[in-house]
Amino acid sequence: DNKSWITTFSGSSVMQVFDAATDELKFNIPVDTGNWSTFSISNDSRKAYTCNYTTGKVSVVDLEAGMVINSFTVSDSIHGIDINSTNDTLYIGLNVSAGVMYKVPVNDPNNSQTVYLYGSGTNIFLKPHEIKFRPDYAYYFVTCEGPGDDEVCVYRADLDLLEKEIEVGNNPSQMAMSAKQGLLFVTCMGDQYFPGITGSVSVIDMNSFREIKRIQVGWQPYALVVDDEAGLVYVANRNFQGTGTMPYYPSACNGRNGNLSVIDIATLQAKPDIYTEFSVDPFGIAIRY
């Protein structure tokens, strides 16, 4: 509902909820200690579901009361979570090369189902990183980052059947959608497609399920968000390897600063006149309307 913004932490025991109008902290919500990696928000904006990669626990957070109202354990190494259109089933990825995803009923998590994300050829045991439903919820996309995967897999939501494997750049990670243009943007953090730089953004047509372009951005792009009104995609480049972009400004943190790239959706090209530097290793990004 654009009233709050939320962040989870790696190696911490809190989820924080901030007021989107004032950026003031609303809730400091205690959760178990661990690597809280990804989360999904219900369609009515009342609840958040967040994954602990370390312990395999999912916490259900009431965003209005600012408290955990339920938790359950799925499996160690879970990463990537989304909720279906009716807010009754969670889709959660197992981030190991086992080709497994879990469907978890929100009100009955003990009766979860295992979905096998089998690919073809040598990529039988896909390693899911993120899961995201298409805006019409007819299909969902899974980034598969395991050795030899390097693809985005498309599944029919009604049958959980593999519809298409789309080859993209190396180490596909995060996804963001332009509902207006029917495009899916995917950061490929380890891609060597463009000479002299590590990383790219793949652009996928969400109707034909094919990659239509690969865009050069900054070093090791990871998090990204689409602003459909402005026709822009914002990409946070981690830039944490020693061969990446040299920073302009000093930071209190060890390592190289990250930075921002901006993609024009109309031209599918990075805007060369924008450079914004962050502190070390930016790992998430959102936009306030």
Tab-separated table of C-alpha atoms in Angstrom:
chain	number	residue	atom	x	y	z
A	1	ASP	CA	0.000	0.000	0.000
A	2	ASN	CA	3.106	2.252	-0.210
A	3	LYS	CA	2.740	3.260	3.457
A	4	SER	CA	5.855	1.443	4.661
A	5	TRP	CA	9.197	0.148	3.529
A	6	ILE	CA	10.781	-2.915	5.041
A	7	THR	CA	14.254	-4.337	5.429
A	8	THR	CA	15.656	-7.650	6.632
A	9	PHE	CA	19.245	-8.276	7.688
A	10	SER	CA	21.913	-10.907	7.253
A	11	GLY	CA	23.318	-12.023	10.600
A	12	SER	CA	20.760	-10.116	12.652
A	13	SER	CA	17.652	-10.813	14.711
A	14	VAL	CA	15.293	-8.018	13.636
A	15	MET	CA	13.084	-6.978	10.753
A	16	GLN	CA	12.576	-3.228	10.517
A	17	VAL	CA	9.511	-1.405	9.210
A	18	PHE	CA	9.785	2.291	8.339
A	19	ASP	CA	7.206	4.958	7.553
A	20	ALA	CA	7.379	5.587	3.800
A	21	ALA	CA	6.402	9.251	4.155
A	22	THR	CA	8.878	10.222	6.888
A	23	ASP	CA	11.469	7.391	6.860
A	24	GLU	CA	11.011	7.085	10.627
A	25	LEU	CA	11.318	3.654	12.219
A	26	LYS	CA	7.863	2.250	13.024
A	27	PHE	CA	8.709	-1.244	14.256
A	28	ASN	CA	11.834	-3.118	15.288
A	29	ILE	CA	10.449	-6.649	15.064
A	30	PRO	CA	12.391	-9.420	16.846
A	31	VAL	CA	13.023	-12.565	14.811
A	32	ASP	CA	15.482	-15.417	15.328
A	33	THR	CA	19.143	-14.727	14.665
A	34	GLY	CA	20.220	-15.790	11.200
A	35	ASN	CA	20.525	-14.811	7.570
A	36	TRP	CA	17.123	-13.294	6.758
A	37	SER	CA	17.421	-13.267	3.003
A	38	THR	CA	14.181	-12.598	1.125
A	39	PHE	CA	10.585	-11.727	1.945
A	40	SER	CA	7.198	-11.397	0.274
A	41	ILE	CA	4.300	-9.105	1.181
A	42	SER	CA	0.659	-10.188	0.996
A	43	ASN	CA	-1.515	-8.482	-1.597
A	44	ASP	CA	-3.415	-6.580	1.087
A	45	SER	CA	-0.107	-5.311	2.580
A	46	ARG	CA	-0.973	-6.632	6.023
A	47	LYS	CA	1.569	-9.435	6.345
A	48	ALA	CA	5.141	-10.204	5.367
A	49	TYR	CA	6.697	-13.644	4.998
A	50	THR	CA	10.471	-13.790	5.391
A	51	CYS	CA	13.024	-16.611	4.970
A	52	ASN	CA	15.923	-17.442	7.276
A	53	TYR	CA	18.565	-18.993	5.019
A	54	THR	CA	20.562	-20.299	7.983
A	55	THR	CA	17.843	-22.094	9.946
A	56	GLY	CA	15.216	-22.689	7.262
A	57	LYS	CA	12.555	-20.887	9.262
A	58	VAL	CA	9.825	-18.696	7.768
A	59	SER	CA	8.419	-15.951	9.994
A	60	VAL	CA	4.965	-14.493	9.414
A	61	VAL	CA	4.944	-10.813	10.381
A	62	ASP	CA	1.892	-8.669	11.067
A	63	LEU	CA	2.905	-5.354	9.514
A	64	GLU	CA	0.107	-3.415	11.231
A	65	ALA	CA	0.830	-4.688	14.740
A	66	GLY	CA	4.597	-4.900	14.199
A	67	MET	CA	5.061	-8.424	15.517
A	68	VAL	CA	5.713	-12.026	14.478
A	69	ILE	CA	2.428	-13.934	14.620
A	70	ASN	CA	3.640	-17.326	13.420
A	71	SER	CA	6.762	-19.178	12.313
A	72	PHE	CA	7.519	-22.574	10.840
A	73	THR	CA	10.553	-24.440	9.527
A	74	VAL	CA	10.784	-25.461	5.872
A	75	SER	CA	14.406	-26.426	5.116
A	76	ASP	CA	17.910	-25.068	5.485
A	77	SER	CA	19.152	-22.869	2.617
A	78	ILE	CA	15.758	-21.503	1.561
A	79	HIS	CA	15.973	-18.395	-0.617
A	80	GLY	CA	13.379	-16.757	-2.825
A	81	ILE	CA	9.749	-16.471	-1.769
A	82	ASP	CA	6.512	-15.235	-3.324
A	83	ILE	CA	2.827	-15.573	-2.499
A	84	ASN	CA	0.027	-16.500	-4.889
A	85	SER	CA	-2.862	-14.254	-5.931
A	86	THR	CA	-5.223	-15.534	-3.235
A	87	ASN	CA	-2.697	-15.067	-0.405
A	88	ASP	CA	-3.048	-18.666	0.732
A	89	THR	CA	0.103	-20.365	-0.640
A	90	LEU	CA	3.778	-19.494	-0.412
A	91	TYR	CA	6.289	-20.560	-3.076
A	92	ILE	CA	9.754	-20.976	-1.544
A	93	GLY	CA	12.994	-21.984	-3.278
A	94	LEU	CA	15.637	-24.356	-1.944
A	95	ASN	CA	18.884	-22.612	-2.879
A	96	VAL	CA	20.977	-25.734	-3.474
A	97	SER	CA	21.477	-27.773	-6.638
A	98	ALA	CA	18.583	-30.101	-5.913
A	99	GLY	CA	15.970	-28.580	-8.204
A	100	VAL	CA	13.407	-28.205	-5.423
A	101	MET	CA	10.784	-25.638	-4.492
A	102	TYR	CA	8.194	-25.813	-1.725
A	103	LYS	CA	4.515	-24.862	-1.867
A	104	VAL	CA	3.425	-24.016	1.652
A	105	PRO	CA	-0.211	-23.380	2.662
A	106	VAL	CA	-0.191	-20.230	4.785
A	107	ASN	CA	-2.749	-21.594	7.260
A	108	ASP	CA	-1.414	-25.157	7.301
A	109	PRO	CA	2.373	-25.084	6.785
A	110	ASN	CA	2.803	-28.698	7.922
A	111	ASN	CA	1.097	-29.827	4.705
A	112	SER	CA	3.633	-28.332	2.329
A	113	GLN	CA	4.272	-29.828	-1.121
A	114	THR	CA	7.605	-30.393	-2.821
A	115	VAL	CA	7.799	-29.246	-6.438
A	116	TYR	CA	10.706	-30.580	-8.520
A	117	LEU	CA	12.031	-27.946	-10.883
A	118	TYR	CA	13.574	-30.342	-13.369
A	119	GLY	CA	15.374	-28.819	-16.285
A	120	SER	CA	16.763	-30.450	-19.414
A	121	GLY	CA	20.173	-31.738	-20.506
A	122	THR	CA	22.816	-31.315	-17.827
A	123	ASN	CA	20.707	-28.791	-15.892
A	124	ILE	CA	18.457	-31.347	-14.216
A	125	PHE	CA	18.981	-30.140	-10.662
A	126	LEU	CA	18.285	-26.437	-10.904
A	127	LYS	CA	19.371	-24.121	-8.070
A	128	PRO	CA	16.599	-21.540	-7.526
A	129	HIS	CA	17.528	-18.088	-6.274
A	130	GLU	CA	14.362	-16.013	-6.605
A	131	ILE	CA	10.706	-16.716	-7.460
A	132	LYS	CA	8.336	-14.120	-8.881
A	133	PHE	CA	4.795	-14.390	-10.267
A	134	ARG	CA	3.835	-12.687	-13.508
A	135	PRO	CA	1.327	-9.852	-12.841
A	136	ASP	CA	-1.579	-12.034	-14.033
A	137	TYR	CA	-0.387	-14.939	-11.806
A	138	ALA	CA	-0.739	-17.401	-14.701
A	139	TYR	CA	2.999	-18.138	-14.664
A	140	TYR	CA	5.915	-17.700	-12.313
A	141	PHE	CA	9.591	-17.181	-13.038
A	142	VAL	CA	12.538	-18.763	-11.202
A	143	THR	CA	16.139	-17.595	-11.513
A	144	CYS	CA	18.460	-20.621	-11.501
A	145	GLU	CA	22.026	-19.790	-10.563
A	146	GLY	CA	23.696	-23.169	-10.082
A	147	PRO	CA	26.764	-24.300	-12.039
A	148	GLY	CA	25.670	-24.827	-15.636
A	149	ASP	CA	22.190	-23.384	-15.035
A	150	ASP	CA	22.354	-19.710	-16.029
A	151	GLU	CA	18.702	-19.541	-16.939
A	152	VAL	CA	15.300	-18.273	-15.968
A	153	CYS	CA	12.692	-21.020	-15.843
A	154	VAL	CA	9.010	-20.358	-16.500
A	155	TYR	CA	6.334	-22.497	-14.836
A	156	ARG	CA	2.586	-22.749	-15.304
A	157	ALA	CA	1.050	-21.730	-12.010
A	158	ASP	CA	-1.973	-24.008	-12.263
A	159	LEU	CA	0.065	-27.209	-12.724
A	160	ASP	CA	3.565	-26.192	-11.586
A	161	LEU	CA	4.891	-27.484	-14.896
A	162	LEU	CA	8.029	-26.225	-16.610
A	163	GLU	CA	6.948	-24.188	-19.628
A	164	LYS	CA	10.262	-22.756	-20.873
A	165	GLU	CA	13.947	-22.511	-19.996
A	166	ILE	CA	15.360	-19.136	-21.006
A	167	GLU	CA	19.129	-18.865	-21.287
A	168	VAL	CA	20.478	-15.676	-19.740
A	169	GLY	CA	23.811	-14.460	-18.381
A	170	ASN	CA	25.873	-16.199	-15.715
A	171	ASN	CA	24.607	-16.174	-12.123
A	172	PRO	CA	21.037	-14.851	-12.631
A	173	SER	CA	19.806	-13.462	-9.324
A	174	GLN	CA	17.130	-10.824	-8.815
A	175	MET	CA	14.107	-9.965	-10.968
A	176	ALA	CA	11.896	-6.927	-11.487
A	177	MET	CA	8.889	-6.577	-13.791
A	178	SER	CA	7.523	-3.849	-15.993
A	179	ALA	CA	3.823	-4.714	-16.041
A	180	LYS	CA	3.273	-1.802	-18.433
A	181	GLN	CA	5.663	-3.146	-21.083
A	182	GLY	CA	5.406	-6.873	-20.298
A	183	LEU	CA	9.133	-7.122	-19.596
A	184	LEU	CA	11.133	-8.986	-16.980
A	185	PHE	CA	14.543	-7.587	-16.003
A	186	VAL	CA	17.067	-10.028	-14.504
A	187	THR	CA	20.431	-9.197	-12.970
A	188	CYS	CA	23.171	-11.651	-13.999
A	189	MET	CA	25.897	-10.897	-11.490
A	190	GLY	CA	28.669	-13.070	-12.944
A	191	ASP	CA	28.018	-12.596	-16.656
A	192	GLN	CA	31.030	-12.087	-18.970
A	193	TYR	CA	28.963	-11.181	-22.053
A	194	PHE	CA	30.407	-7.668	-22.321
A	195	PRO	CA	34.226	-7.496	-22.590
A	196	GLY	CA	36.017	-5.999	-19.621
A	197	ILE	CA	33.093	-6.017	-17.194
A	198	THR	CA	31.456	-8.593	-14.946
A	199	GLY	CA	27.663	-8.608	-14.916
A	200	SER	CA	24.709	-7.668	-17.091
A	201	VAL	CA	20.921	-7.312	-17.074
A	202	SER	CA	18.871	-9.694	-19.226
A	203	VAL	CA	15.545	-8.482	-20.600
A	204	ILE	CA	12.839	-11.112	-21.102
A	205	ASP	CA	9.519	-10.767	-22.902
A	206	MET	CA	7.005	-12.107	-20.364
A	207	ASN	CA	4.579	-13.230	-23.069
A	208	SER	CA	6.865	-14.974	-25.577
A	209	PHE	CA	9.293	-16.155	-22.852
A	210	ARG	CA	12.457	-15.199	-24.698
A	211	GLU	CA	15.434	-12.997	-23.945
A	212	ILE	CA	15.228	-9.959	-26.199
A	213	LYS	CA	18.285	-8.043	-25.035
A	214	ARG	CA	21.217	-8.018	-22.653
A	215	ILE	CA	22.235	-4.665	-21.181
A	216	GLN	CA	25.612	-3.548	-19.886
A	217	VAL	CA	25.339	-1.818	-16.521
A	218	GLY	CA	27.906	-1.707	-13.673
A	219	TRP	CA	30.052	-4.333	-11.975
A	220	GLN	CA	28.153	-7.248	-10.423
A	221	PRO	CA	24.560	-5.952	-10.606
A	222	TYR	CA	22.281	-7.571	-8.046
A	223	ALA	CA	19.212	-5.715	-6.777
A	224	LEU	CA	16.918	-3.834	-9.161
A	225	VAL	CA	13.505	-2.143	-9.235
A	226	VAL	CA	11.217	-0.897	-12.023
A	227	ASP	CA	9.573	2.538	-12.070
A	228	ASP	CA	6.877	2.007	-14.686
A	229	GLU	CA	5.579	5.579	-14.437
A	230	ALA	CA	8.955	7.088	-15.250
A	231	GLY	CA	9.933	4.273	-17.616
A	232	LEU	CA	13.144	3.505	-15.738
A	233	VAL	CA	14.881	0.559	-14.108
A	234	TYR	CA	17.240	1.217	-11.183
A	235	VAL	CA	20.050	-1.299	-10.661
A	236	ALA	CA	22.312	-1.557	-7.613
A	237	ASN	CA	25.777	-2.783	-8.601
A	238	ARG	CA	27.588	-4.610	-5.783
A	239	ASN	CA	31.084	-3.946	-7.202
A	240	PHE	CA	32.715	-5.975	-4.447
A	241	GLN	CA	35.484	-7.649	-6.462
A	242	GLY	CA	38.934	-6.088	-6.552
A	243	THR	CA	38.793	-5.599	-10.329
A	244	GLY	CA	35.594	-3.523	-10.319
A	245	THR	CA	34.991	0.229	-10.531
A	246	MET	CA	37.248	2.375	-8.377
A	247	PRO	CA	35.232	4.535	-5.939
A	248	TYR	CA	35.277	8.328	-5.958
A	249	TYR	CA	34.482	8.675	-2.276
A	250	PRO	CA	35.858	7.041	0.888
A	251	SER	CA	33.662	4.758	2.970
A	252	ALA	CA	33.711	3.692	6.605
A	253	CYS	CA	33.253	0.075	5.477
A	254	ASN	CA	35.988	-2.192	4.150
A	255	GLY	CA	35.875	-2.840	0.416
A	256	ARG	CA	34.852	-0.932	-2.694
A	257	ASN	CA	31.742	1.201	-2.839
A	258	GLY	CA	28.798	0.051	-4.904
A	259	ASN	CA	26.950	2.252	-7.370
A	260	LEU	CA	23.731	2.759	-9.310
A	261	SER	CA	22.873	2.205	-12.963
A	262	VAL	CA	19.660	3.453	-14.602
A	263	ILE	CA	18.075	1.751	-17.623
A	264	ASP	CA	15.679	3.527	-19.984
A	265	ILE	CA	12.842	1.062	-20.663
A	266	ALA	CA	11.953	2.717	-23.994
A	267	THR	CA	15.439	2.212	-25.458
A	268	LEU	CA	16.592	-0.691	-23.253
A	269	GLN	CA	19.895	1.065	-22.751
A	270	ALA	CA	21.708	2.253	-19.639
A	271	LYS	CA	21.693	6.020	-19.208
A	272	PRO	CA	25.369	7.059	-19.314
A	273	ASP	CA	24.889	10.435	-17.638
A	274	ILE	CA	23.832	9.077	-14.225
A	275	TYR	CA	26.333	7.997	-11.585
A	276	THR	CA	25.402	7.549	-7.948
A	277	GLU	CA	27.802	5.895	-5.532
A	278	PHE	CA	26.701	3.932	-2.465
A	279	SER	CA	28.572	2.468	0.443
A	280	VAL	CA	30.064	-1.020	0.198
A	281	ASP	CA	28.060	-3.881	-1.350
A	282	PRO	CA	24.491	-2.564	-1.871
A	283	PHE	CA	22.222	-5.602	-1.678
A	284	GLY	CA	18.635	-4.359	-1.938
A	285	ILE	CA	16.691	-1.579	-3.624
A	286	ALA	CA	13.120	-0.259	-3.595
A	287	ILE	CA	11.299	2.802	-4.865
A	288	ARG	CA	8.842	5.134	-3.141
A	289	TYR	CA	6.032	6.650	-5.203
